[in-house]
Structure formats: C-alpha cells, structure tokens
C-alpha cells in the first residue's frame, strides 16, 4: 500500500509528464502553422530609378527636343536641342546644359573663313586635355575622348557646317558627355544638324566678322 507521501510524489511526476507532452504538442503545432519567424522573412526589392541619372548612360530614345533661337538679330540661327537643357547665355556662342551638368551642346554661330576639314585639324591639334584620343575626323566632324581632372573620362563631338560650296564654315556644333553616352551624343548632334536653320550667307569679304 502506498503511503500518502508516495501518492503525492506519483501525482507530481504524472503532472510533469503531461506538461512536457502538452508543450511538445504545442511546439509541433506552431511549427506546422508557420510561426517560425526566420522562415517567413519577406525582403522587398529596392526600386530601380525609372529615368537615367548622371551615373547611367544617356538614352537617345528618352530625349525630346525643343527649338532654340540664338545668334544675332541680324543673323538669327535656330536648331532643336534636348528639352530641359538650358543655356545661361544667348548670342553667338550659347551652350545648353542638362540639369545635372553632365551633358551639353554648344554652338558657335560666328563661322570661319576656313573649310570644315581644316577646322577639324586645327581643333584636334589645339585640344590640351589629358589622355586625348582622336577617334575620327571625317566629313567636317571631330570625335575624341579625354580625361577631365574633375569629371573623369569625357567624350566630345565637334562638327562644322560647310558654307559657300565648302570653302568656309558657317557654324560649329559641339556635343559633350562621357564615352558611355556616345550613341546618344551622336543622336543629339545629328538632330541639331538636321533641324539647323541658318540665315542667308553674306558672300562678301568686307567687314566679315568670322575668324580666320
């Protein structure tokens, strides 16, 4: 016969056994129900910018254009440049910059008494920049790269539009950016060339303001 002390001890052990069993059952149920937090962590992917920034390549397809008029009242010049690119000056040598300052297009409407190919050679020999590399110099257009001390690798394309049967240059158009922008820079240059509207050319040599 069990004494009251033995009966109390057995009751305590039985209670502990039931408690352990219940705890194990609850733990198993929680696992089945997906309460394991580590297994259900959801990571939200970062958002990708929808428009190119200064660290991305300029995309020609994303550009829209607006007409700009510059030069002088007597000899106005019109050409289309990318929308949002603005110039801090008008006159004969405007330069239109995008808001980030990475890309630009500039014009020199004074022209020159030299032919476009001669201007290409003169510019190629006068550029004083680090790591200058001339990529091409054909059809009055100079394409080159160099390294800017502040902005790093840069690319330029300069084009001279022929006048008077190719004996002179009517206007210079230059676009600038980075090597990864090459296709878009070419598109900007071609669009400016195609939409260019020049005043009638004065074939006289007297009081000609154009540089040699």
Coordinates of C-alpha atoms in Angstrom, one line a residue:
X1 CA 0.0 0.0 0.0
X2 CA 1.3 3.4 -0.9
X3 CA 1.7 5.9 1.8
X4 CA 0.2 9.4 1.4
X5 CA 3.8 10.7 0.7
X6 CA 4.3 8.2 -2.2
X7 CA 0.9 9.1 -3.6
X8 CA 1.7 12.8 -3.7
X9 CA 5.1 12.1 -5.4
X10 CA 3.4 10.0 -8.1
X11 CA 0.9 12.7 -8.8
X12 CA 3.6 15.3 -9.2
X13 CA 5.5 13.1 -11.7
X14 CA 2.3 12.5 -13.7
X15 CA 1.6 16.2 -13.9
X16 CA 5.2 16.9 -15.1
X17 CA 4.8 14.2 -17.8
X18 CA 1.5 15.6 -19.0
X19 CA 3.1 19.1 -19.1
X20 CA 6.0 18.0 -21.2
X21 CA 3.7 16.3 -23.6
X22 CA 1.4 19.3 -24.0
X23 CA 4.5 21.6 -24.6
X24 CA 5.8 19.3 -27.3
X25 CA 2.4 19.2 -29.0
X26 CA 2.0 23.0 -28.9
X27 CA 5.5 23.4 -30.4
X28 CA 4.8 21.0 -33.2
X29 CA 1.5 22.8 -34.0
X30 CA 3.3 26.1 -34.0
X31 CA 5.9 24.8 -36.5
X32 CA 3.2 23.4 -38.7
X33 CA 1.3 26.7 -38.7
X34 CA 4.4 28.6 -39.9
X35 CA 5.1 30.5 -36.7
X36 CA 8.9 30.1 -37.3
X37 CA 9.6 33.8 -37.9
X38 CA 13.0 33.2 -39.6
X39 CA 11.5 31.0 -42.2
X40 CA 8.9 33.7 -43.2
X41 CA 11.1 36.8 -43.6
X42 CA 10.0 38.8 -46.7
X43 CA 12.5 41.0 -48.4
X44 CA 11.2 43.9 -50.5
X45 CA 13.3 44.5 -53.6
X46 CA 14.8 48.0 -54.0
X47 CA 13.2 50.3 -56.6
X48 CA 15.2 51.0 -59.7
X49 CA 15.1 54.6 -61.0
X50 CA 12.8 55.0 -64.0
X51 CA 14.9 57.7 -65.6
X52 CA 18.6 57.8 -66.3
X53 CA 20.7 59.7 -63.9
X54 CA 24.2 61.1 -64.2
X55 CA 25.7 57.7 -63.4
X56 CA 23.8 56.0 -66.3
X57 CA 24.4 56.2 -70.0
X58 CA 22.3 58.9 -71.8
X59 CA 19.5 57.2 -73.7
X60 CA 18.7 58.7 -77.1
X61 CA 15.2 57.2 -77.1
X62 CA 14.3 59.1 -73.9
X63 CA 15.1 62.5 -75.4
X64 CA 12.6 65.1 -76.6
X65 CA 13.6 68.2 -78.4
X66 CA 12.6 71.9 -78.5
X67 CA 13.6 74.7 -80.9
X68 CA 16.0 77.3 -79.7
X69 CA 16.9 80.6 -81.4
X70 CA 20.2 82.3 -80.9
X71 CA 22.9 84.3 -82.9
X72 CA 22.1 87.9 -83.5
X73 CA 19.0 89.9 -84.6
X74 CA 20.5 90.4 -88.0
X75 CA 21.6 86.8 -88.3
X76 CA 19.4 84.5 -86.2
X77 CA 20.0 80.8 -86.0
X78 CA 17.6 78.1 -85.0
X79 CA 18.2 74.5 -84.0
X80 CA 16.5 71.9 -81.8
X81 CA 18.2 70.8 -78.6
X82 CA 17.1 68.3 -75.9
X83 CA 14.1 69.5 -73.8
X84 CA 15.2 70.7 -70.4
X85 CA 18.7 71.6 -71.5
X86 CA 19.1 75.3 -70.8
X87 CA 21.7 78.0 -71.7
X88 CA 22.9 80.7 -69.3
X89 CA 23.7 82.9 -72.3
X90 CA 22.3 83.7 -75.7
X91 CA 24.2 85.4 -78.5
X92 CA 26.6 83.8 -80.9
X93 CA 28.0 81.1 -78.6
X94 CA 25.3 79.6 -76.5
X95 CA 25.9 76.4 -74.5
X96 CA 22.9 74.3 -73.4
X97 CA 23.4 72.1 -70.4
X98 CA 21.2 69.3 -68.9
X99 CA 20.2 69.9 -65.2
X100 CA 23.0 67.6 -63.9
X101 CA 25.7 69.3 -65.9
X102 CA 26.9 66.0 -67.4
X103 CA 25.7 66.5 -71.0
X104 CA 25.8 69.6 -73.2
X105 CA 25.5 71.0 -76.7
X106 CA 27.0 74.3 -77.7
X107 CA 27.0 76.4 -80.9
X108 CA 29.4 79.0 -82.4
X109 CA 27.5 80.9 -85.0
X110 CA 30.4 83.2 -86.0
X111 CA 31.6 80.6 -88.5
X112 CA 35.1 80.6 -90.0
X113 CA 36.9 81.5 -93.2
X114 CA 38.4 78.0 -93.1
X115 CA 36.8 74.9 -94.6
X116 CA 35.3 72.3 -92.2
X117 CA 38.1 69.8 -92.7
X118 CA 40.7 72.5 -91.9
X119 CA 38.8 73.4 -88.7
X120 CA 38.7 69.7 -87.7
X121 CA 42.5 69.5 -88.0
X122 CA 43.0 72.8 -86.2
X123 CA 40.8 71.7 -83.3
X124 CA 42.4 68.3 -83.0
X125 CA 45.8 70.0 -82.7
X126 CA 44.7 72.6 -80.2
X127 CA 42.9 70.4 -77.6
X128 CA 45.0 70.5 -74.4
X129 CA 43.5 67.7 -72.3
X130 CA 44.9 64.7 -70.5
X131 CA 44.7 61.3 -72.4
X132 CA 43.4 62.9 -75.6
X133 CA 42.5 60.3 -78.1
X134 CA 41.1 61.3 -81.6
X135 CA 38.7 58.6 -82.7
X136 CA 37.7 60.0 -86.1
X137 CA 37.9 63.2 -88.2
X138 CA 35.7 62.8 -91.2
X139 CA 33.2 64.9 -93.1
X140 CA 33.9 68.0 -91.0
X141 CA 33.3 66.2 -87.7
X142 CA 35.8 65.5 -85.0
X143 CA 35.2 62.8 -82.4
X144 CA 37.5 62.5 -79.4
X145 CA 37.9 61.4 -75.8
X146 CA 40.0 62.8 -72.9
X147 CA 40.2 62.7 -69.2
X148 CA 38.9 65.7 -67.2
X149 CA 40.7 66.2 -63.8
X150 CA 37.4 66.7 -62.0
X151 CA 34.7 64.8 -64.1
X152 CA 36.8 61.9 -65.3
X153 CA 36.5 60.3 -68.8
X154 CA 34.8 62.6 -71.3
X155 CA 33.8 62.5 -75.0
X156 CA 33.3 65.3 -77.4
X157 CA 32.0 65.6 -80.9
X158 CA 32.5 68.8 -82.9
X159 CA 31.0 69.5 -86.3
X160 CA 31.5 72.4 -88.7
X161 CA 28.7 73.1 -91.2
X162 CA 30.0 74.0 -94.7
X163 CA 29.1 77.2 -96.4
X164 CA 29.9 78.7 -99.9
X165 CA 30.4 75.3 -101.5
X166 CA 32.6 74.1 -98.7
X167 CA 35.1 76.9 -98.8
X168 CA 34.0 78.2 -95.4
X169 CA 32.4 77.0 -92.2
X170 CA 29.0 78.6 -91.3
X171 CA 28.7 77.3 -87.8
X172 CA 30.2 74.9 -85.2
X173 CA 28.1 72.4 -83.2
X174 CA 29.8 70.5 -80.3
X175 CA 28.2 68.0 -78.0
X176 CA 29.9 66.7 -74.8
X177 CA 29.3 63.9 -72.4
X178 CA 31.0 60.6 -71.4
X179 CA 32.2 57.7 -73.5
X180 CA 29.2 55.6 -72.5
X181 CA 27.0 58.3 -73.9
X182 CA 28.4 58.0 -77.4
X183 CA 25.3 56.8 -79.3
X184 CA 23.1 59.4 -77.6
X185 CA 25.6 62.2 -78.2
X186 CA 25.7 61.3 -81.9
X187 CA 21.9 61.4 -82.0
X188 CA 21.8 64.9 -80.4
X189 CA 24.4 66.1 -82.8
X190 CA 22.6 64.7 -85.8
X191 CA 19.3 66.1 -84.7
X192 CA 20.8 69.6 -84.2
X193 CA 22.3 69.4 -87.7
X194 CA 19.1 68.2 -89.3
X195 CA 17.0 71.0 -87.7
X196 CA 19.5 73.8 -88.2
X197 CA 18.2 76.9 -89.9
X198 CA 20.8 79.4 -90.9
X199 CA 20.3 83.0 -92.2
X200 CA 21.3 83.8 -95.8
X201 CA 25.1 83.8 -96.2
X202 CA 26.9 87.0 -97.0
X203 CA 29.4 86.1 -99.7
X204 CA 31.3 89.5 -99.4
X205 CA 34.6 89.7 -97.7
X206 CA 34.3 93.2 -96.5
X207 CA 33.7 93.6 -92.7
X208 CA 33.5 89.8 -92.4
X209 CA 33.3 89.1 -88.6
X210 CA 34.1 85.5 -88.9
X211 CA 37.5 84.3 -87.6
X212 CA 40.2 83.0 -89.9

